[in-house]
Structures are given as structure tokens and as C-alpha cells.
Short mmCIF file of C-alpha atoms and ligand atoms in Angstrom, two decimals:
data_model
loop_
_atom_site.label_atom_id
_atom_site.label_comp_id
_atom_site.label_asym_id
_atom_site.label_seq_id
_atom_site.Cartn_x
_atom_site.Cartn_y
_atom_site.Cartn_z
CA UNK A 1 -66.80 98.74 2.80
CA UNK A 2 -66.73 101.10 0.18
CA UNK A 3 -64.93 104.66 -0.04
CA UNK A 4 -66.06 107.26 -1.46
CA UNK A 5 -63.92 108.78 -4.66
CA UNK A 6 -62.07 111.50 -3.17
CA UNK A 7 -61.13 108.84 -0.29
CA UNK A 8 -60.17 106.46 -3.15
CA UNK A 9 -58.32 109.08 -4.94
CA UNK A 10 -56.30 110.06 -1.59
CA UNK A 11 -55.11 106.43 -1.62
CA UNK A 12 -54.23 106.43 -5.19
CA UNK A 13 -52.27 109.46 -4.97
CA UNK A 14 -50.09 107.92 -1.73
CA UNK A 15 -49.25 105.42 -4.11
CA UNK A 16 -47.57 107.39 -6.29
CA UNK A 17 -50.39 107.64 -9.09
CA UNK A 18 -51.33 110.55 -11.31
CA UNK A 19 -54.25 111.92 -9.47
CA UNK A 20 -55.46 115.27 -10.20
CA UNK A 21 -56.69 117.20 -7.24
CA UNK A 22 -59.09 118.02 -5.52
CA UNK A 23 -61.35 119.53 -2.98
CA UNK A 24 -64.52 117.93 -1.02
CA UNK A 25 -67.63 120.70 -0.43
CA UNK A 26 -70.74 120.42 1.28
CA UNK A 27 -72.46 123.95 0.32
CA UNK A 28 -72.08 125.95 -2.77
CA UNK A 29 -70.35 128.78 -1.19
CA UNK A 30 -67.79 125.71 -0.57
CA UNK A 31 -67.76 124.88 -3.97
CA UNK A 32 -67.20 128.76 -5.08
CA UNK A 33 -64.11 128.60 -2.61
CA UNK A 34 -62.93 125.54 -3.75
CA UNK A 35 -63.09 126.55 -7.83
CA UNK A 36 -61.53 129.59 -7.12
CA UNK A 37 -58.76 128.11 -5.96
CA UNK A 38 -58.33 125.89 -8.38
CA UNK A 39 -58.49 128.35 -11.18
CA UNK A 40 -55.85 130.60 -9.31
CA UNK A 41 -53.62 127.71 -9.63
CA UNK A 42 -53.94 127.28 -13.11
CA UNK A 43 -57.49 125.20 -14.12
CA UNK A 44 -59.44 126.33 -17.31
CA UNK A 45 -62.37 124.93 -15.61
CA UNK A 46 -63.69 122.83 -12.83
CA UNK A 47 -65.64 119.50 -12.82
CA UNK A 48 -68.23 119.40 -9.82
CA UNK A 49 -68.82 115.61 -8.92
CA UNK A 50 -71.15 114.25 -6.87
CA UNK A 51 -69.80 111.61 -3.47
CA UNK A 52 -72.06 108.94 -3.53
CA UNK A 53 -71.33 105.17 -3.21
CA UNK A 54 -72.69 104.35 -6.34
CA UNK A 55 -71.74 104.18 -10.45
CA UNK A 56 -73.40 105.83 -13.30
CA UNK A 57 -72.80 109.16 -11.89
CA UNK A 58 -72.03 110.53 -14.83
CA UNK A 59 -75.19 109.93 -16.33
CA UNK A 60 -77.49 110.56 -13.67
CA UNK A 61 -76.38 114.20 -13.74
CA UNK A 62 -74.27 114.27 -10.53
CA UNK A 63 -71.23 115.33 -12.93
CA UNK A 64 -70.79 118.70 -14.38
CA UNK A 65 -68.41 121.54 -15.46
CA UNK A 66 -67.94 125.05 -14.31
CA UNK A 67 -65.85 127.56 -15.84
CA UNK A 68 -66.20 130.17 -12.96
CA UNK A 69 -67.18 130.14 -9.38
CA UNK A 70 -70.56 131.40 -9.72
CA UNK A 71 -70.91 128.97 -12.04
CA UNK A 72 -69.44 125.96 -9.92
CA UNK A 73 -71.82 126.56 -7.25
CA UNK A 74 -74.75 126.98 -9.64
CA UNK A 75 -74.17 123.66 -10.82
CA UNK A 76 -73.72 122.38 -7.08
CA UNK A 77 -77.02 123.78 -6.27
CA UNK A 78 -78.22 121.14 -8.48
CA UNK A 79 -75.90 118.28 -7.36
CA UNK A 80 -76.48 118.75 -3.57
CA UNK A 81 -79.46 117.43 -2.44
CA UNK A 82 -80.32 115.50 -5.88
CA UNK A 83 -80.84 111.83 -5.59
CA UNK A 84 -78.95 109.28 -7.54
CA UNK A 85 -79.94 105.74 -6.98
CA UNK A 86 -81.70 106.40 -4.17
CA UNK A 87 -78.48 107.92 -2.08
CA UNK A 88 -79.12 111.64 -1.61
CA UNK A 89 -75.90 113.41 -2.54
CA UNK A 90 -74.27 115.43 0.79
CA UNK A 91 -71.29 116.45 -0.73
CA UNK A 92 -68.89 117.05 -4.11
CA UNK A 93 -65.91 116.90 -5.13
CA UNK A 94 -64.28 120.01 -7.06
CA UNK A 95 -61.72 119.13 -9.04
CA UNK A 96 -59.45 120.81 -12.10
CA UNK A 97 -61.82 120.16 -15.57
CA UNK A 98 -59.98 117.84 -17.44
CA UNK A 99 -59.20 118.12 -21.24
CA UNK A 100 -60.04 114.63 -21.88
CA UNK A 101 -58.57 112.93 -25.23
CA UNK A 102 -59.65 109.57 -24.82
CA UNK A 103 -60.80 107.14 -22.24
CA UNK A 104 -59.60 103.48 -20.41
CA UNK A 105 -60.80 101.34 -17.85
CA UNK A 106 -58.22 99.66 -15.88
CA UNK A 107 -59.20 98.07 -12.89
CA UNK A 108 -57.58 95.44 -10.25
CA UNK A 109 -60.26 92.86 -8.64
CA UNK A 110 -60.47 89.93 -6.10
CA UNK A 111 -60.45 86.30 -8.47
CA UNK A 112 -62.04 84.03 -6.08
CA UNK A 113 -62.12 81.28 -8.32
CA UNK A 114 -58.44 81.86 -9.34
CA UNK A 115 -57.14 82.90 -5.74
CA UNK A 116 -55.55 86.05 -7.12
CA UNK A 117 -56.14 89.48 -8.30
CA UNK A 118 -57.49 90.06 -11.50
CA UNK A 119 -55.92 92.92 -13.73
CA UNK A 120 -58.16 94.11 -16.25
CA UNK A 121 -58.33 97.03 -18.72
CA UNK A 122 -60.64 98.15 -21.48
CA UNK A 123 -59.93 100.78 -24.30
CA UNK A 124 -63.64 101.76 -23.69
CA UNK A 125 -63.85 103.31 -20.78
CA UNK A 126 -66.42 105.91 -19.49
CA UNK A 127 -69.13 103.32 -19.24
CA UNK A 128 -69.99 100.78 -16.74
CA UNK A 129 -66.95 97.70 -17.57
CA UNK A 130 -70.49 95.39 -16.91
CA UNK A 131 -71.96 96.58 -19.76
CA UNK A 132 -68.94 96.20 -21.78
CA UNK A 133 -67.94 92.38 -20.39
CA UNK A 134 -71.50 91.79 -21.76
CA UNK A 135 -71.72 93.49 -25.09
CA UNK A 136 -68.38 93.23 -26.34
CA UNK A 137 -66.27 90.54 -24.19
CA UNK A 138 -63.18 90.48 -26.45
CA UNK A 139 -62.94 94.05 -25.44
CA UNK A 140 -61.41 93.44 -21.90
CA UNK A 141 -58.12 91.81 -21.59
CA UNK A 142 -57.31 90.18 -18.09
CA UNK A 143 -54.39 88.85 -16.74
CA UNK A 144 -53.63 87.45 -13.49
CA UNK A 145 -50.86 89.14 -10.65
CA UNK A 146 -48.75 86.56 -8.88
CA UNK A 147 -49.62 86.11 -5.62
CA UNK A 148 -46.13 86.72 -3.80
CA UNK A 149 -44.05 88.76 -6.67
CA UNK A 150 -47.39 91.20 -7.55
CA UNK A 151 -47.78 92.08 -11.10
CA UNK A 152 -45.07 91.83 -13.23
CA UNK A 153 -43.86 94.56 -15.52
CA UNK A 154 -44.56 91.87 -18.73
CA UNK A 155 -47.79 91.99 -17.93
CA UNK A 156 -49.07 95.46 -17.16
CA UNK A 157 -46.95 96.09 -20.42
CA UNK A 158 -49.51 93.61 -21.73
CA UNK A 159 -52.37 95.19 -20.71
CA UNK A 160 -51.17 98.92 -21.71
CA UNK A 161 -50.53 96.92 -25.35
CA UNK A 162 -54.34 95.34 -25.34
CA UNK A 163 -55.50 99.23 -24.78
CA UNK A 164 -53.25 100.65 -27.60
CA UNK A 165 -51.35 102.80 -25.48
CA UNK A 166 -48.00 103.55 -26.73
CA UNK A 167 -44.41 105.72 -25.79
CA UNK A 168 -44.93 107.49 -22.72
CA UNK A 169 -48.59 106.29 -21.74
CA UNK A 170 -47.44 103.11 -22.24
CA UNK A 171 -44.66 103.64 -19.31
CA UNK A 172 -47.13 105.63 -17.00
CA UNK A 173 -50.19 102.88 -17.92
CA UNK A 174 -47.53 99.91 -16.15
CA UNK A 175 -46.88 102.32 -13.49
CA UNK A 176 -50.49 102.79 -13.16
CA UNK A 177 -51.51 98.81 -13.41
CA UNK A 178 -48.63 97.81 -10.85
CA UNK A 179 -49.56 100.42 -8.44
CA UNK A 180 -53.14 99.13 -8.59
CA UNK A 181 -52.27 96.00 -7.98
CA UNK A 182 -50.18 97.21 -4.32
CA UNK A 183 -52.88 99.54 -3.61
CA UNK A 184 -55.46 96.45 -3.74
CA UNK A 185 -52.38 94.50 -1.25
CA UNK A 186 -51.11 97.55 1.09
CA UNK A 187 -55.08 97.93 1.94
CA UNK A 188 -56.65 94.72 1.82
CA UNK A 189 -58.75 95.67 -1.23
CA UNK A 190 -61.30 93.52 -3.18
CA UNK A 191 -61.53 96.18 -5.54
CA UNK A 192 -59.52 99.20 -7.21
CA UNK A 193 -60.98 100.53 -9.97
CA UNK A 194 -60.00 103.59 -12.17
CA UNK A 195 -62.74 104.35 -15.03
CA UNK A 196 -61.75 106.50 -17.05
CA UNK A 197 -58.29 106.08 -16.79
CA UNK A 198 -57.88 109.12 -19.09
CA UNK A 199 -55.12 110.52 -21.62
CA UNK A 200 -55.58 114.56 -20.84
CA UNK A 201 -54.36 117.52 -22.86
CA UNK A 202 -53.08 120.15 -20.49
CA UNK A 203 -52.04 123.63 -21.80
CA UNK A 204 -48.50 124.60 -19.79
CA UNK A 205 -47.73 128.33 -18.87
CA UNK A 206 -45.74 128.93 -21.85
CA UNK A 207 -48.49 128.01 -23.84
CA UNK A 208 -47.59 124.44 -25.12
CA UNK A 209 -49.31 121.30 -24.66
CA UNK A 210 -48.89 117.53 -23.85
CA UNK A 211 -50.86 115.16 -22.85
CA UNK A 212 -50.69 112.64 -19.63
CA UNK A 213 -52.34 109.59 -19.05
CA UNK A 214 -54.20 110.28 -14.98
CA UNK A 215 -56.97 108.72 -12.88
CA UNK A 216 -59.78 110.81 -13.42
CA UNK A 217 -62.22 108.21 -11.03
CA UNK A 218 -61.41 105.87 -8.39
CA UNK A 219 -63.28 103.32 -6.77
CA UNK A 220 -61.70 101.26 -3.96
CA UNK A 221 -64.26 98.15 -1.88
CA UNK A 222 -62.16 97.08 1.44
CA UNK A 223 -61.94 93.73 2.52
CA UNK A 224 -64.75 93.90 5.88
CA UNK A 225 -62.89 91.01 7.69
CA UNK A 226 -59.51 92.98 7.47
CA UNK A 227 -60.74 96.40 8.45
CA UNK A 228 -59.49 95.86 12.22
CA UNK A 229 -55.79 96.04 10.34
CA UNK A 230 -56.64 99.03 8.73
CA UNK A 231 -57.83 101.80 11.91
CA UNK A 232 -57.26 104.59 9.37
CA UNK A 233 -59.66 103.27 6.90
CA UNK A 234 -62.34 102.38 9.28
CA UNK A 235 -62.03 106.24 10.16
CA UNK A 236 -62.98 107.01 6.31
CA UNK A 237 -66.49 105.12 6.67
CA UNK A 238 -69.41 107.32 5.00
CA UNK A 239 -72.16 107.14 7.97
CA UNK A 240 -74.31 108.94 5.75
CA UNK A 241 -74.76 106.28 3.29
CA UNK A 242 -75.09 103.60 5.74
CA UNK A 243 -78.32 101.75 6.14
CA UNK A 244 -79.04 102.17 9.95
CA UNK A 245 -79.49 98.86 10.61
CA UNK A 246 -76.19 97.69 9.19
CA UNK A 247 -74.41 100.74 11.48
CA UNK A 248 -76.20 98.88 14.90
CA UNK A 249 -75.57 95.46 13.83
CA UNK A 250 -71.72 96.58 13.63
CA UNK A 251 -71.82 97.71 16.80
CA UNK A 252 -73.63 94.87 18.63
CA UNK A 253 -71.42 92.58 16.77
CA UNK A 254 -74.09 90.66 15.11
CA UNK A 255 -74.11 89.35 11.88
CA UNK A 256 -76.69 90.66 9.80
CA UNK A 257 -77.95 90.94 6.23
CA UNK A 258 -81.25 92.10 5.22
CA UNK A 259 -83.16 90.41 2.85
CA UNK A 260 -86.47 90.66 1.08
CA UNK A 261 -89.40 87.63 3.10
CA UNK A 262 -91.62 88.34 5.90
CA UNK A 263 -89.86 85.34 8.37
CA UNK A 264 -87.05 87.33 10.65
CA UNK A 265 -84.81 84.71 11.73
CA UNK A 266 -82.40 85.58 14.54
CA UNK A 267 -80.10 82.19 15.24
CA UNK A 268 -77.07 81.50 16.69
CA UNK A 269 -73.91 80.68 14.37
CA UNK A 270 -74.05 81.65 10.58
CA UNK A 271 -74.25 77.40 9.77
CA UNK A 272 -77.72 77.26 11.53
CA UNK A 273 -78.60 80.38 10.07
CA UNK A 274 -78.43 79.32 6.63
CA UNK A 275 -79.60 75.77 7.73
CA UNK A 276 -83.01 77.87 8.89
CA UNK A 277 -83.16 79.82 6.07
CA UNK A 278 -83.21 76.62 3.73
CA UNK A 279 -86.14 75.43 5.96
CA UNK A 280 -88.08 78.37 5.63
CA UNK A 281 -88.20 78.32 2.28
CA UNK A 282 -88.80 74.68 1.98
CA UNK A 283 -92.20 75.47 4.01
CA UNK A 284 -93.10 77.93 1.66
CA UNK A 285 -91.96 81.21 3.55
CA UNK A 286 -89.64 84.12 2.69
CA UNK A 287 -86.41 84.77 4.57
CA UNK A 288 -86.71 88.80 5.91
CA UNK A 289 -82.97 88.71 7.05
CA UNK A 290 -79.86 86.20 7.73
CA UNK A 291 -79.08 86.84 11.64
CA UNK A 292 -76.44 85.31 13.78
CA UNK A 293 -76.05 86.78 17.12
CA UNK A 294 -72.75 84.67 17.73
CA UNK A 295 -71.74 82.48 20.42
CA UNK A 296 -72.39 83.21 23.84
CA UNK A 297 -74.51 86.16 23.35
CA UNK A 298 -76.24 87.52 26.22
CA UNK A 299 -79.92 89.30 27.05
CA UNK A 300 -79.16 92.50 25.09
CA UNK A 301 -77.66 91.10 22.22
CA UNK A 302 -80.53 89.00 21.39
CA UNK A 303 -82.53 92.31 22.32
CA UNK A 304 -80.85 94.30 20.29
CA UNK A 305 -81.05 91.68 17.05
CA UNK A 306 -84.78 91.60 17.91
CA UNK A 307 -85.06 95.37 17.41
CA UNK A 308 -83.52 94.76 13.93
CA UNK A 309 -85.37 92.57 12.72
CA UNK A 310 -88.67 94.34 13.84
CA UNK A 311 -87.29 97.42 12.14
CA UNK A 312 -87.84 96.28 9.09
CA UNK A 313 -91.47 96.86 8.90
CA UNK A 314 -92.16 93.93 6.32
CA UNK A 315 -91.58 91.23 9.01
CA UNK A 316 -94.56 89.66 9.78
CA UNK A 317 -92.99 87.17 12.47
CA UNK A 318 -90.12 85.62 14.07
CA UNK A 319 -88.44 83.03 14.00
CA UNK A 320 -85.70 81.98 16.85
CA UNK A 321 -83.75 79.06 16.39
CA UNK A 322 -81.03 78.78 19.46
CA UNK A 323 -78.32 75.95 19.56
CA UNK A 324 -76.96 76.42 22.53
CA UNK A 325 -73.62 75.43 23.34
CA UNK A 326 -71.81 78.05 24.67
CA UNK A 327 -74.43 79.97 23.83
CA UNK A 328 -76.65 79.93 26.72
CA UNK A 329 -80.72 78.89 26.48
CA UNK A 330 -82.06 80.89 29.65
CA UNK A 331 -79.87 83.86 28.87
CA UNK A 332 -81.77 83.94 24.78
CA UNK A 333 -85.09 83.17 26.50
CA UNK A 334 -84.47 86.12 29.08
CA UNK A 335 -83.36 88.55 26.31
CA UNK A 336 -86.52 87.27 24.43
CA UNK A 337 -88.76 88.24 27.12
CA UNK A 338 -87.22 91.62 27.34
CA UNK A 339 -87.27 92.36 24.13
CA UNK A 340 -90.57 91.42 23.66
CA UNK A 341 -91.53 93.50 26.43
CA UNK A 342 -89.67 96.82 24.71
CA UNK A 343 -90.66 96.11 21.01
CA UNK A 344 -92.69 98.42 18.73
CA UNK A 345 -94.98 96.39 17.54
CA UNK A 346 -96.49 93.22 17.83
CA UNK A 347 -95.45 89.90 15.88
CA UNK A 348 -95.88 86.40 16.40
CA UNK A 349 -92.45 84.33 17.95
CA UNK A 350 -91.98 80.89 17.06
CA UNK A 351 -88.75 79.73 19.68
CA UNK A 352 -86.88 76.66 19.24
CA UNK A 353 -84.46 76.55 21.79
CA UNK A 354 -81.91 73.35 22.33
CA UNK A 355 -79.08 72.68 23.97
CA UNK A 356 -77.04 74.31 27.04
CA UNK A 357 -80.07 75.17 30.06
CA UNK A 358 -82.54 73.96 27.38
CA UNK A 359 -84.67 73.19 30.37
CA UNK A 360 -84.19 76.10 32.13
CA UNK A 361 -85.29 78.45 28.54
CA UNK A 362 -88.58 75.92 28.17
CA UNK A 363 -89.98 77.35 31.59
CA UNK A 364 -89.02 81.06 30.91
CA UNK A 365 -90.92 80.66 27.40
CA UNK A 366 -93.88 78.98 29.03
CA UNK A 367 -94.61 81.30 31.81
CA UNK A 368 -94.22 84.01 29.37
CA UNK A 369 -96.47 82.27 27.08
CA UNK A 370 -94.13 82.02 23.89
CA UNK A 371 -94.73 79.90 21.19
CA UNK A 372 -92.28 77.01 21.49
CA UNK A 373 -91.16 74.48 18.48
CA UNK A 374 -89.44 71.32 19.31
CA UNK A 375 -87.93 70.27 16.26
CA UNK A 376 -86.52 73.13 13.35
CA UNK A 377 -88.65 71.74 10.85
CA UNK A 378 -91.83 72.54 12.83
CA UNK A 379 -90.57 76.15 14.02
CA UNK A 380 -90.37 76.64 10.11
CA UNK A 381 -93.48 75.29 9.30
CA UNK A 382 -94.82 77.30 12.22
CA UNK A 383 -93.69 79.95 11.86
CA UNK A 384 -94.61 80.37 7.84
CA UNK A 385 -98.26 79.44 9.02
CA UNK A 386 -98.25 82.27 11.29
CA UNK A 387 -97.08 84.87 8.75
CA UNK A 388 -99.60 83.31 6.39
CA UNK A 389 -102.64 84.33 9.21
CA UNK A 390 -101.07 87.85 9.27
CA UNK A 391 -100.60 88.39 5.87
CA UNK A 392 -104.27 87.35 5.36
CA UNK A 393 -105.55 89.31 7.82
CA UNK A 394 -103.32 92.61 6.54
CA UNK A 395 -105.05 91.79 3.33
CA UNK A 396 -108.29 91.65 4.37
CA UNK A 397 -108.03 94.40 6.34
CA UNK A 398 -106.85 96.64 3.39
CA UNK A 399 -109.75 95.23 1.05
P1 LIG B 401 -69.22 107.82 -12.78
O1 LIG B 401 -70.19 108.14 -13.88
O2 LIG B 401 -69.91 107.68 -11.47
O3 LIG B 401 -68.35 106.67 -13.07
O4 LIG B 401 -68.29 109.14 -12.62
P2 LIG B 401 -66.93 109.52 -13.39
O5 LIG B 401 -66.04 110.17 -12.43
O6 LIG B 401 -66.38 108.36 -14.11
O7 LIG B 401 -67.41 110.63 -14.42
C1 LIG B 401 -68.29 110.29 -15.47
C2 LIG B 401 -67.85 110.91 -16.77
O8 LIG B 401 -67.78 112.32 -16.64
C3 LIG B 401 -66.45 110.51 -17.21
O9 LIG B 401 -66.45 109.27 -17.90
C4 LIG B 401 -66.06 111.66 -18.10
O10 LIG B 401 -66.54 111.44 -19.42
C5 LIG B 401 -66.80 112.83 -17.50
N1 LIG B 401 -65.83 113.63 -16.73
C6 LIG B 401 -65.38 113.43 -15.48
N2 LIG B 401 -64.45 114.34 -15.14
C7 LIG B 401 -64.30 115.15 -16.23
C8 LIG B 401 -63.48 116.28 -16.53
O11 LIG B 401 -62.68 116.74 -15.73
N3 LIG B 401 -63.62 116.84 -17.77
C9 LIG B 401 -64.49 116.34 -18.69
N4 LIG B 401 -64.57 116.94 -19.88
N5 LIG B 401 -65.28 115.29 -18.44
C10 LIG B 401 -65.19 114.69 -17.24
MN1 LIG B 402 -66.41 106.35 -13.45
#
């Protein structure tokens, strides 16, 4: 799950790290409210940024400064309700404008491969670290945390060297890299990212000026499988951005992911899943999802999984492939009945059902007239010959 920056930044910010701060808006009279108090308490300026779940903000236009009110919400006229890789933006974030002297990345991410976290930082910052691992790889210097002891102060001093950070960025950039490192820990993180880490000038009262190294963006992925740990960050889930389908497969507890074929495939456990995936695409077809209902699902799960699949309105037909163990067969072929009595629209079913009440399922299917499969490899191969008759005949019928 992904949070949204000013979430991010909250969590940043409990840590103990230079965040500046902030305000979210949804309207531009928000926005107006928001800058002005801001620039009561001190900010030259305001930056207007949009809350989507996505990168390249920045350059799609969904960041901009203000030096007034009117002007902040002029600016959030255009950033609410603009679209930025596809998301349509809801809200902003109004925060102080930073004087920005120079920009890092520095980010903290999930190793797989090397079963730790993976420090990294990059003296260009600003753009997207992708672009620079691929155009300039010597430009990112990496270093492992230990899995028990975190990262040691050697090392963030190492990466705070590799960025040319010296004196008192130096200090705050090991601060900054360590507390990364917990953050990713403390909330069961794959990723914490802060780009640009950025070396500010602010202008005190008296007139004077230093400069401080702060996180001017932070992006923060949870871990999905330890969310049930972390109630408070469940809470901070942006239903807005969710795809609709991914919101009802949390809630029925099904495993879901949507991809781009024709075949929906609803199966029982994610090993059988994948196993009918593979044989779909051996008989030529296209996958239109991965679906595991689970064990022991009942009627209205495999109802509810139907509806899923059939919302996606590139399915062309279905594909059920039950093991049942303690997954029952008559309770699937029940649920398939119903659900085939409530669905939208109509697509061929190609059932293979084995196991626990196999029997039992068979004569469900049968007086319900459902096309049955005894082996796997022949539900594939029927089922791909069945979405090849409806594809032709959407073809012809569009010619
Ligand atoms: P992203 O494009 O989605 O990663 O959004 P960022 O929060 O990283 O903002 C993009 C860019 O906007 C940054 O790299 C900065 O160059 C610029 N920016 C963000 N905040 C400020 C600010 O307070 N002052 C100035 N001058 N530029 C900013
Ligand atoms: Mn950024």
C-alpha cells in the first residue's frame, strides 16, 4: 500500500526528521486558508502540490508556487481536478516554498536478493532515481543496513560522503539515512524514499541566513502482509485512488490481481492459480486476472470473485478450476449457479471441479447445464476455444 506524501511526511516527521510543514486542501478557498497561514508564520511563499500516488509530479504540472493566497488558490484551481497519470488529483498539499540550493536523493528499499534494506543516495536528485540508475549508474552509491544492528553510523557517513555533503549536512544527512532506515523497520516498509532530499536557504527574523539540509518529498510503500500490525496505517489508505475491484477483493478476502487476457480464472489456492495460468497460455489464451478465492470458500465468495472477474469488461469467458480439499465442490458449484444467475452479462464457463463432493458439484453443473472439463488441460484448451468463438463473433459483428 502506498501513502500519499503528506501521510509519508507525517511519518517522517515522528521520526525525528526535518520535515517542513504542511497543510492538506481539497478546495481553493482551503488552499487560500492554508497559505495564509503559512505566510503569517513566516513563509516567503508557498508550494501547492498535488496528492496523488504517483511520481513525476513535478513535471506533469501538479507542483507550483504561490506567493500570496489569491495566488495559491489560483494555482490550485489548476491542480484540482487535473489528471496526472491517469489519477485525478482530489487534494494538495500547501506547504512553506522552499529556497532550494541543491538537490539529493536518498532513499531506503527492500533487497530481496540480499535479504536486507538497501540504502541508497544520489547527488542528482529531482528526477526519477530510475532514470538515473540507467543513465549514469556510478551515480548512486548503495550500501547495505544490518539486519539486527540497522544502519550503522560508518555507513550513512558513507553515503552523505558519496553525495558531497560536508560539516553540518553531513551530520543531519546520517541522521536523515539512519532514521530512514527505522522508519522502513518501525512500519514494515518496502520503501522510504525522500527525493529531493534538499539543502534550503532560509532567511531568519533578524535577517541572516543558513541553510539546512530537509525532506522536501516523501514516499513510503507498506508491506500488504503486515498491515494487520499496523491498524493506524490501514486507517491512512487513499480510497480514492483505489481501483474498485482491488477495494472488494480486500474485503471478500480473495486474492486478486488484474491482468491484461480475455480468460478470467477464479481457482482455489494461489499454486493452482498460477498452475492454470501457465496452461492458458500454453493453449494459446490470455490470462484476464490471477484469482484465488482461498480455502474453504463458500457460495458468496465464489459469487463475489465471479462479479470481479465479469467486471472487467474484456473477459470474454471463464475459467473455474476447483481443487477441493477443504474447499468444498457442491458449495463452488452452488455459488456458480448463483452467480451465474445474478451476473451482468453473459460469458461462457468452462468448470473443472475435483476433489472433496466432486460428485455431488458434477450433478449441480449438469442440471444447470455448465460446461464441465475433466482434466485442467482440457478446461484450458476449452476454455481458449470458447473465447476464440466470441472474439470472432465480436469481430464480425463490429465489421
Ligand atoms: P515529484 O515530481 O512527484 O517527485 O514531486 P516533488 O515533491 O519531488 O517536487 C518536484 C520538484 O518540484 C522538486 O524536485 C523541486 O525541484 C520542486 N519543488 C518542490 N517543492 C519546492 C519548493 O518548496 N520550492 C521550490 N523552489 N521548488 C520546489
Ligand atoms: Mn519527488
Amino acid at each position: 500500500m502506498k501513502l500519499q506524501e503528506f501521510h509519508a511526511r507525517e511519518l517522517l516527521a515522528a521520526a525525528g526528521l526535518p520535515v517542513p510543514p504542511g497543510r492538506v486542501a481539497t478546495t481553493p478557498g482551503e488552499v487560500a486558508d492554508a497559505a495564509r497561514e503559512l505566510l503569517t508564520a513566516g513563509a516567503r511563499g508557498v508550494v501547492v502540490k498535488a496528492q496523488v500516488l504517483v511520481g513525476g509530479r513535478g513535471k506533469a504540472g501538479g507542483v507550483k508556487l504561490a506567493a500570496t493566497p489569491a495566488e495559491a488558490a489560483q494555482v490550485a484551481e489548476q491542480i484540482l481536478g487535473m489528471t496526472i497519470k491517469g489519477i485525478v488529483v482530489r487534494k494538495v498539499l500547501v506547504a512553506p516554498a522552499s529556497d532550494i540550493r541543491h538537490e539529493y536523493y536518498l532513499g531506503a528499499v527492500l533487497d530481496r536478493a540480499a535479504q536486507r534494506i538497501l540504502v541508497m543516495g544520489s547527488a542528482e536528485g529531482g528526477v526519477e532515481i530510475e532514470q538515473v540508475a540507467q543513465e549514469k549508474p556510478e551515480a548512486i552509491v548503495r550500501v547495505h543496513a544490518h539486519p539486527h544492528l540497522g544502519l550503522f553510523d560508518f555507513q550513512a557517513r558513507q553515503v552523505a560522503l558519496a553525495l558531497g555533503l560536508t560539516g553540518p549536512h553531513l551530520a543531519d544527512a546520517v541522521a536523515i539515512a539512519k532514521g530512514l532506515v527505522r522508519v522502513m523497520v518501525e512500519r514494515d516498509a518496502d520503501l522510504v524514499e525522500v527525493n529531493p532530499l534538499a539543502i534550503v536557504r532560509e532567511i531568519g527574523a533578524d535577517g541572516s541566513s543558513r541553510e539546512r539540509l530537509v525532506c522536501l518529498d516523501a514516499k513510503i510503500t507498506l508491506d500488504d502482509s503486515a498491515l494487520p500490525r499496523h491498524p493506524d496505517l490501514e486507517a491512512r489508505r487513499d480510497l480514492d485512488e483505489e481501483d474498485p475491484a482491488d477495494a472488494e477483493a480486500r474485503r471478500q478476502e480473495i486474492n486478486f490481481i488484474h491482468l491484461d487476457g480475455t480468460i478470467g480464472c477464479l481457482v482455489n489456492g494461489a499454486g493452482l492459480a498460477m498452475t492454470t495460468m501457465d496452461l492458458v497460455k500454453r493453449a494459446g489464451g490470455e490470462p484476464a486476472n490471477f484469482l484465488d478465492i482461498g480455502g474453504g470458500a463458500k457460495a458468496e465468495t465464489v459469487a463475489a470473485a465471479m462479479r470481479l472477474i465479469l467486471a472487467d469488461p474484456r473477459v470474454q469467458v471463464i475459467l473455474v478450476n476447483i481443487f477441493g480439499g477443504i474447499t468444498r465442490g457442491d458449495e463452488v458449484a452452488r455459488g456458480l449457479v448463483e452467480a451465474r444467475a445474478q451476473q451482468a452479462r453473459e460469458v461462457p464457463m468452462v468448470v473443472r471441479i475435483v476433489g472433496t463432493n466432486a460428485e455431488a458439484a458434477s450433478r449441480i453443473l449438469h442440471e444447470a447445464s455448465f460446461q464441465t472439463a475433466e482434466s485442467l488441460e482440457a478446461a484450458a484448451e476449452q476454455a481458449v476455444a470458447a473465447a476464440r468463438r466470441v472474439g470472432a463473433a465480436v469481430d464480425g459483428g463490429t465489421r
